[in-house]
Coordinates of C-alpha atoms in Angstrom, one line a residue:
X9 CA -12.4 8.0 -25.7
X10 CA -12.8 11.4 -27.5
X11 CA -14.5 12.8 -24.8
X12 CA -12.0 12.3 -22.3
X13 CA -8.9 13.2 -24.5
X14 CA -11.2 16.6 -24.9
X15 CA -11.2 16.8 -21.1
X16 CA -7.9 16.3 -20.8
X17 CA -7.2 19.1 -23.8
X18 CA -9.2 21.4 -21.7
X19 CA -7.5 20.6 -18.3
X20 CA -4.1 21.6 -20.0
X21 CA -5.5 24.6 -21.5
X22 CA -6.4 25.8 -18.1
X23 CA -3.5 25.1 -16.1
X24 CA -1.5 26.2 -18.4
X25 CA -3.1 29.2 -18.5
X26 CA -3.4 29.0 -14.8
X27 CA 0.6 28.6 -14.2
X28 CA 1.8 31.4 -16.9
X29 CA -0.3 33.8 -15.1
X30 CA 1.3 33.0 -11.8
X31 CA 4.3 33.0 -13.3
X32 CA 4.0 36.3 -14.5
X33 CA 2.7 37.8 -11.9
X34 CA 4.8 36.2 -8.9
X35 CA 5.3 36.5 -5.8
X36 CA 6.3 39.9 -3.7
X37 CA 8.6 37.7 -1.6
X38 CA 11.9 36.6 -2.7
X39 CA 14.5 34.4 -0.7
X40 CA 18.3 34.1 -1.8
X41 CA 20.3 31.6 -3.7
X42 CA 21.9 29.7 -0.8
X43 CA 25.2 27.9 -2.3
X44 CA 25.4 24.5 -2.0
X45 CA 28.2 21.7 -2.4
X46 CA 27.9 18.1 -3.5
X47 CA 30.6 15.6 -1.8
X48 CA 29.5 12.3 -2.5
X49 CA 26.5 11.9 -4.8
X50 CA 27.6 11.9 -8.5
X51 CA 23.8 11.4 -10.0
X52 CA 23.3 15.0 -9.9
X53 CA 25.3 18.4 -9.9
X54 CA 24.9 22.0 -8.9
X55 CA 26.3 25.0 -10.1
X56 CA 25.8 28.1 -7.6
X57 CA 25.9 31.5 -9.3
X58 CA 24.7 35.1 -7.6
X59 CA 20.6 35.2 -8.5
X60 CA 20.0 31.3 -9.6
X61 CA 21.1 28.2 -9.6
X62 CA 21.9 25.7 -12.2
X63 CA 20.9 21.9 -11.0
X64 CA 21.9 18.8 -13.8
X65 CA 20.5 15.3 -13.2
X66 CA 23.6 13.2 -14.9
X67 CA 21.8 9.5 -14.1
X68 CA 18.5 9.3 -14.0
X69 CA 17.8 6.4 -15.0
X70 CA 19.7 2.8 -16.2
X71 CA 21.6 3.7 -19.7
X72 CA 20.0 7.3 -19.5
X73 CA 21.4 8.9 -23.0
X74 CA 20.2 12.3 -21.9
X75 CA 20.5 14.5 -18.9
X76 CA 18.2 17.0 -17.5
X77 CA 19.2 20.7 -15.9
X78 CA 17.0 22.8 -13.9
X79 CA 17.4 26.4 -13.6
X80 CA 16.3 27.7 -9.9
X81 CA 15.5 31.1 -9.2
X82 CA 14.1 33.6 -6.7
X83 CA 10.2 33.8 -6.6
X84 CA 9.7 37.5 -7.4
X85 CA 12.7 37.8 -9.4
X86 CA 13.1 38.5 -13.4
X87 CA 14.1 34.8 -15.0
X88 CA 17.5 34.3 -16.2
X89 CA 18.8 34.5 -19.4
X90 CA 17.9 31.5 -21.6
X91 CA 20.0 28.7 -21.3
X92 CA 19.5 25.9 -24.0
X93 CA 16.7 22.9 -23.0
X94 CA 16.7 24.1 -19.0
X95 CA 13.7 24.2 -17.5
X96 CA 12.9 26.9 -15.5
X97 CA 11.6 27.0 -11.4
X98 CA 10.7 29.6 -9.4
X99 CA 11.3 28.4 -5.6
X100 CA 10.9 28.0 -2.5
X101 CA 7.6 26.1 -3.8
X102 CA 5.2 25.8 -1.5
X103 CA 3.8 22.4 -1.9
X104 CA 4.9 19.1 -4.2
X105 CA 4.1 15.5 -5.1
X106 CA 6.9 12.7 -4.8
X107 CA 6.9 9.9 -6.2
X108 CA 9.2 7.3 -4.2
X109 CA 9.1 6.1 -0.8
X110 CA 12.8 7.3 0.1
X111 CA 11.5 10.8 -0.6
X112 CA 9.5 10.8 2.5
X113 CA 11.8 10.9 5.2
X114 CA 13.8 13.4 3.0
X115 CA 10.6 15.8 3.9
X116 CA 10.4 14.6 7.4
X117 CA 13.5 15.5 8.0
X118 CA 13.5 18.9 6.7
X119 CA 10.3 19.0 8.1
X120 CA 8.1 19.9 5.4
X121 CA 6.2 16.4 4.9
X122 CA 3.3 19.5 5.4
X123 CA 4.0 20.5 1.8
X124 CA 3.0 17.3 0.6
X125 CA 0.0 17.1 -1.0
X126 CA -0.3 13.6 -3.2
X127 CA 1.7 10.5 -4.0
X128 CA 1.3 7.4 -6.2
X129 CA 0.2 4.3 -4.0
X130 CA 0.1 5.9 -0.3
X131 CA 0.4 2.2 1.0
X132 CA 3.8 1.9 0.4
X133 CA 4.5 4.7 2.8
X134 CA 5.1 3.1 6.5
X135 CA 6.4 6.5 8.6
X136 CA 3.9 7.6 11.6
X137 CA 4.4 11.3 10.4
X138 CA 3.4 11.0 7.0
X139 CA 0.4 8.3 7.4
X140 CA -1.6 11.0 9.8
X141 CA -1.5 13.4 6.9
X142 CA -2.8 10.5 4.5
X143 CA -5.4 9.2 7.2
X144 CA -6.4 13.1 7.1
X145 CA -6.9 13.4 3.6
X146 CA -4.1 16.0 3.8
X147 CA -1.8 13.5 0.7
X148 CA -4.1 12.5 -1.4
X149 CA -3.7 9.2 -3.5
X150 CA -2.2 9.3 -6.9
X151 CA -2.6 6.0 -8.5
X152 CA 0.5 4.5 -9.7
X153 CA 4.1 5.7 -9.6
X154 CA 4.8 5.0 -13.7
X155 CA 1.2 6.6 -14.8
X156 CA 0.5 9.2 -12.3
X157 CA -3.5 9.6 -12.4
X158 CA -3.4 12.7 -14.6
X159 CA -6.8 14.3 -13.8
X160 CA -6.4 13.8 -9.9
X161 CA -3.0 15.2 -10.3
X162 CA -4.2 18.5 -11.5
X163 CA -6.9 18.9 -9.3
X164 CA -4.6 19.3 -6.6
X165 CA -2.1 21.7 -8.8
X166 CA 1.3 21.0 -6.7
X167 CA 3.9 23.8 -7.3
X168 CA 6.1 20.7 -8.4
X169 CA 6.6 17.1 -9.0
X170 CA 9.9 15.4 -8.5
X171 CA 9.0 11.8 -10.2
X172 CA 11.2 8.2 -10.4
X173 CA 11.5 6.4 -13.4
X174 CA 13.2 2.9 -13.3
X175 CA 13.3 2.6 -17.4
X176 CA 12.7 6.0 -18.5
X177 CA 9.5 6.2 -19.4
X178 CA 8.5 10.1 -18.7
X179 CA 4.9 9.9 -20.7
X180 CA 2.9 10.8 -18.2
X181 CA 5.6 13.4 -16.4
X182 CA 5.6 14.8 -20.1
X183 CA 2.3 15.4 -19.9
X184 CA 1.3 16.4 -16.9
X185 CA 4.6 19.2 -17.5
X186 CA 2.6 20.8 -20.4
X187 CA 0.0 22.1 -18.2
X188 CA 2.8 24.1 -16.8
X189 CA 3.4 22.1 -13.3
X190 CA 7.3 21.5 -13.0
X191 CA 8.7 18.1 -12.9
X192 CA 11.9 17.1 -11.9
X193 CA 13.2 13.4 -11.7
X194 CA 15.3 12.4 -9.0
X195 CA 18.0 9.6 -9.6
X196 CA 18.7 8.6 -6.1
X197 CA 18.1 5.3 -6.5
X198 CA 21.6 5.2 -9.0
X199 CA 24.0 5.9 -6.9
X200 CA 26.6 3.5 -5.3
X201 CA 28.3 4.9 -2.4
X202 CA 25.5 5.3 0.3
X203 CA 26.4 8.7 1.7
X204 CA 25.5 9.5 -2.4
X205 CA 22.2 8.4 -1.4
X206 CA 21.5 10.3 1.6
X207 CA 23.2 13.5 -0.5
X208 CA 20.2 13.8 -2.6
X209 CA 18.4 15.6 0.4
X210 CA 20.5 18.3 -0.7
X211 CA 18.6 18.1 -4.1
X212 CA 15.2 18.3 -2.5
X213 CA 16.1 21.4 -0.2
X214 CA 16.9 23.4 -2.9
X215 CA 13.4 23.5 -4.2
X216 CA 12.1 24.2 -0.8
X217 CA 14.1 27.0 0.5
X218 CA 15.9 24.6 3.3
X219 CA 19.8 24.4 2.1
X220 CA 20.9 25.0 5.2
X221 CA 18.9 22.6 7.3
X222 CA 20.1 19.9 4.6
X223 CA 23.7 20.8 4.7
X224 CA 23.8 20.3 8.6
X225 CA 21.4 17.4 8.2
X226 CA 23.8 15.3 6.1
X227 CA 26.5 16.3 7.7
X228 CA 25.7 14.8 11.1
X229 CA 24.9 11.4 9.4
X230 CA 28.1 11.5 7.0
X231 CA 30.1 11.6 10.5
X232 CA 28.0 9.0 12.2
X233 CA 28.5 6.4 9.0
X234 CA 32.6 7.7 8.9
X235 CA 33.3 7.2 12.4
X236 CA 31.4 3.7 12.8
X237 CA 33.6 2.9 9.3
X238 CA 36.8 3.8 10.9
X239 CA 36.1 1.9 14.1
X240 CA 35.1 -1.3 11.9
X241 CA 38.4 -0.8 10.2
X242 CA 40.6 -1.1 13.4
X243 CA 39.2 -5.1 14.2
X244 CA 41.9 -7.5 12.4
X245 CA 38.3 -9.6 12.1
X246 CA 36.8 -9.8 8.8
X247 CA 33.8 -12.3 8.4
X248 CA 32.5 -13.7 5.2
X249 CA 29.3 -12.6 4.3
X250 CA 26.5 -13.8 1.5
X251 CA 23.6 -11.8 0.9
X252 CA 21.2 -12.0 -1.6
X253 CA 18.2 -14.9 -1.5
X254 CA 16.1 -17.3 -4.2
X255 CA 13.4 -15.6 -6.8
X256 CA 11.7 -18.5 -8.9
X257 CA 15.3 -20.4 -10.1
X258 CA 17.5 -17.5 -9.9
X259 CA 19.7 -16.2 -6.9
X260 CA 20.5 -12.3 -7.1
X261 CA 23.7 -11.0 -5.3
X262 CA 24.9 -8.0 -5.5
X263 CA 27.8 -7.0 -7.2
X264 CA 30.9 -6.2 -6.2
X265 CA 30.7 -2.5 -7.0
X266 CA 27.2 -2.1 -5.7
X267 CA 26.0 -0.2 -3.0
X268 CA 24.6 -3.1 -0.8
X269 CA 28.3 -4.2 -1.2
X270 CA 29.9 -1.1 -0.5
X271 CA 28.4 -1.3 2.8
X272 CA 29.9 -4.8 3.6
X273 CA 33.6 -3.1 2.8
X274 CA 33.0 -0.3 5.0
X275 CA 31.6 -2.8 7.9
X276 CA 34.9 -4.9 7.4
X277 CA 33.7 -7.8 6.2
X278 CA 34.6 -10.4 3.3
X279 CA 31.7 -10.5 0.9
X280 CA 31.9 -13.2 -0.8
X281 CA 31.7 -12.0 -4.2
X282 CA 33.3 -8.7 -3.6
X283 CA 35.8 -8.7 -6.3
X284 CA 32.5 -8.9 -9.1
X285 CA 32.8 -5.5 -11.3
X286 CA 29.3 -5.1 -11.1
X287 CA 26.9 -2.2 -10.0
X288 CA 24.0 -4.0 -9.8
X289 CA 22.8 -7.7 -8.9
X290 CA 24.3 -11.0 -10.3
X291 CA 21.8 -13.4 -11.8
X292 CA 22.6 -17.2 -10.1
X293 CA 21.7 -20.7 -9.9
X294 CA 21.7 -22.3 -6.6
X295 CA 24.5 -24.9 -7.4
X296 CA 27.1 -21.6 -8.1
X297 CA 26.0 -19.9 -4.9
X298 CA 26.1 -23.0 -2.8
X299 CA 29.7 -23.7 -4.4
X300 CA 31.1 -20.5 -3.7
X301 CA 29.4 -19.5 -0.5
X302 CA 28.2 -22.5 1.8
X303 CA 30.8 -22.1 4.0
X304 CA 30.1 -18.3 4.9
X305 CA 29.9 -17.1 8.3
X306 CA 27.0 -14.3 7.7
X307 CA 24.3 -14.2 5.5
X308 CA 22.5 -10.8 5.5
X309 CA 19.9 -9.7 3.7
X310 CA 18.1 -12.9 3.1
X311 CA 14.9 -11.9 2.1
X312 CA 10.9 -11.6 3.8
X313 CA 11.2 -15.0 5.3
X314 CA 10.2 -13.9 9.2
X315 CA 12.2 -17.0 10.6
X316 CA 14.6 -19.7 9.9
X317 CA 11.5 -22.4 9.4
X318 CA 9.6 -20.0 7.1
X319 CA 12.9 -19.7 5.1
X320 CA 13.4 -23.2 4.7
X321 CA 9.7 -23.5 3.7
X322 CA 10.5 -21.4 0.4
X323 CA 13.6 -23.7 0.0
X324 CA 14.6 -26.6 2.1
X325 CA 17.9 -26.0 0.6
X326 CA 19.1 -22.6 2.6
X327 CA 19.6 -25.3 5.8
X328 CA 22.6 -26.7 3.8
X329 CA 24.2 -23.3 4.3
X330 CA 26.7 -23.3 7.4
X331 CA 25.0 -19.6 8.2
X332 CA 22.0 -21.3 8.1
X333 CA 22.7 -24.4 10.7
X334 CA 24.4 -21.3 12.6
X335 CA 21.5 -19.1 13.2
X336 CA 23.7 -16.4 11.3
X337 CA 20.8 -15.2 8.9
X338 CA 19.5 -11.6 9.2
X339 CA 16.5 -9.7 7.4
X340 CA 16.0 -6.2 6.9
X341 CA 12.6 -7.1 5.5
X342 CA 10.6 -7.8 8.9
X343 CA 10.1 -4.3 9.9
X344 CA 6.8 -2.6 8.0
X345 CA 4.4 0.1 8.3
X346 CA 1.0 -0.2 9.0
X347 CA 0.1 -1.2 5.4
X348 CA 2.5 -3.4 4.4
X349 CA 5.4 -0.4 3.2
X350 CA 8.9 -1.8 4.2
X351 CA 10.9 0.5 6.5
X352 CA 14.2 -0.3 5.7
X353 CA 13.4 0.4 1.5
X354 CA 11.8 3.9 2.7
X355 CA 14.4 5.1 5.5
X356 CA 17.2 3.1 4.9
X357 CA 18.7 5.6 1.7
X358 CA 18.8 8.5 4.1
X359 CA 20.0 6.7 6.9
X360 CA 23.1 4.7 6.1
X361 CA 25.0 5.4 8.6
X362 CA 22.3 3.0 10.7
X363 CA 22.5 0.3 8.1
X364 CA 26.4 0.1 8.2
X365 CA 26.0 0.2 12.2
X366 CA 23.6 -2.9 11.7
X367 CA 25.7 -4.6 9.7
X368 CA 29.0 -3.6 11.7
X369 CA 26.9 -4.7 15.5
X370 CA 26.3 -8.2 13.3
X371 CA 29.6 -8.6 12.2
X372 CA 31.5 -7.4 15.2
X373 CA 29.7 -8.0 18.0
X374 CA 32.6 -6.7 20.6
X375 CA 32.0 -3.2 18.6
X376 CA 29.2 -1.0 19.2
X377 CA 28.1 -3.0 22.5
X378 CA 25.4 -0.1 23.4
X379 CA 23.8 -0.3 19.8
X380 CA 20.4 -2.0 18.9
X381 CA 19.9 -2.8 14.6
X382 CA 17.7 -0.9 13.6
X383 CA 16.7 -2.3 10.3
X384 CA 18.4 -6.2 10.8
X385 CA 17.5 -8.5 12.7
X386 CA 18.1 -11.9 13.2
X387 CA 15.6 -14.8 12.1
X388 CA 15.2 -17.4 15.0

């Protein structure tokens, strides 16, 4: 155990010592502070002044007590002035590890996925783009997402890490950050409105020298997901919807304020527990669902089940739901990569203007005629 804790000494020493040199020395190219605005996502913020910029991450995690603020500067250019517990990055870096799935088409988008050079448990990844680079040994493996493997980690010295914690547990980002690689931690996942979601591409661009790209980027997809809103709006139809499925005894829904919910609202729908204040899911029995919601018209989102029969097989009591004996059920689950990674999990954050088109083709079916779901689709 000594031995390796001496290793790992040693490994710090030197990267350290690798990082502050290039630090110091930097590079002879420099590339301006491109402004940026934040509509929609309120997890992070950004301050734009004339040689850096000044990034806070507000919710990073559940309960977070703390926040964390980034300060971004030219490569090539003299560091600002100190500002108190801000971490300091030189950018546009050149290559990065992620550490969530909905990170990838982020990259892919702004199409960087090049600069990519490991993630924790490649499997989870399903997108055609990014698998060729792990098949070619390009992304390397990383072990797992809450203890990074350390040593393979600084073999491959990424300019920066952007990590995900679910409980906010930062060991191993704490240590790996002592050897002098940046690491940033990307709340995505927190926010409720979906276009907050897709937003945070704006977060990832600024490392990379690609503002501009992400600015237009979102932009097209917030008028895609508003204009499909406003025509859902105009039907006098509203359909009542459950959502949610059985793990062990307990039924989670979401809550009324969530973002799965939020997405109902804007398709013009009834969801049946819309009026719950609650940003995440609701913890169920059966006998309360079934009370409240036996009679719904809709039930999306009803787990991995590939098929009514395979559903009932987990619980003969979903065929007591009317949406059931309907053939009204639809998964978003039945889509996957070539290792198992679900689709809808990875794409589906940057993309909501598809899921609320999904939702809105389900629930109005005289709307959108010419559109096919792209993440939904209906168990037979």
């Amino acid at each position: 155990m000594k031995n390796h804790l001496l290793i790992l000494l040693l490994f710090i020493s030197f990267f350290s010592c690798k990082y502050e040199k290039k630090t110091q020395t930097g590079s002879t190219e420099t590339s301006p502070i491109i402004s940026q605005k934040i509509e929609y996502a309120s997890g992070f913020s950004i301050e734009n002044h004339e040689t850096y910029k000044k990034i806070q991450i507000i919710s990073p995690w559940p309960d977070a007590k703390n926040t964390f603020t980034y300060i971004l500067y030219s490569k090539g250019t003299p560091r600002p002035s100190s500002t108190p517990d801000a971490k300091f990055i030189a950018v546009p870096v050149d290559n990065l590890v992620v550490s969530s799935t909905t990170d990838i088409p982020i990259l892919e988008y702004l199409d960087i996925e090049n600069m990519l050079v490991g993630f924790p448990h490649t499997d989870y990844i399903s997108s055609k783009r990014t698998r060729a680079l792990i098949d070619s040994g390009k992304i390397k493996e990383l072990g797992n997402n809450g203890h990074l493997n350390t040593e393979r980690t600084l073999e491959i010295a990424p300019e920066l890490i952007i990590g995900y914690s679910a409980t906010g547990d930062t060991k191993t980002y704490d240590l790996l950050e002592r050897t002098g690689i940046p690491v940033v931690m990307n709340g995505s996942w927190m926010e409720q409105h979906p276009l907050g979601r897709a937003e945070w591409i704006k977060f990832i661009a600024a490392f990379v020298g690609k503002e501009v790209e992400a600015s237009n980027i979102f932009e097209n997809i917030k008028k895609d997901y508003t204009q499909a809103q406003s025509l859902a709006q105009k039907t006098t139809i509203s359909p009542t919807v459950l959502s949610g499925n059985m793990f062990k005894d307990i039924w989670h829904v979401p809550g009324g304020d969530s973002y799965i919910a939020k997405f109902f609202k804007d398709a013009n729908t009834t969801y049946i527990w819309e009026d719950t204040k609650k940003t995440g899911s609701i913890a169920l029995s059966f006998e309360s669902v079934f009370e409240k919601a036996q009679q719904a018209e809709l039930w999306i989102g009803s787990g991995v089940a590939s098929s009514l029969s395979e559903l009932q097989e987990k619980n003969n009591r979903y065929s007591l739901f009317d949406a059931f004996k309907n053939k009204s059920v639809y998964s978003s689950a039945l889509k996957t990569g070539p290792t198992g990674g679900l689709l809808y999990y990875e794409l589906g954050p940057m993309r909501p203007d598809l899921i609320l088109k999904d939702i809105i083709r389900i629930a109005h079916p005289e709307l959108l005629t010419a559109y096919e779901p792209y993440f939904f689709e209906k168990l037979n």
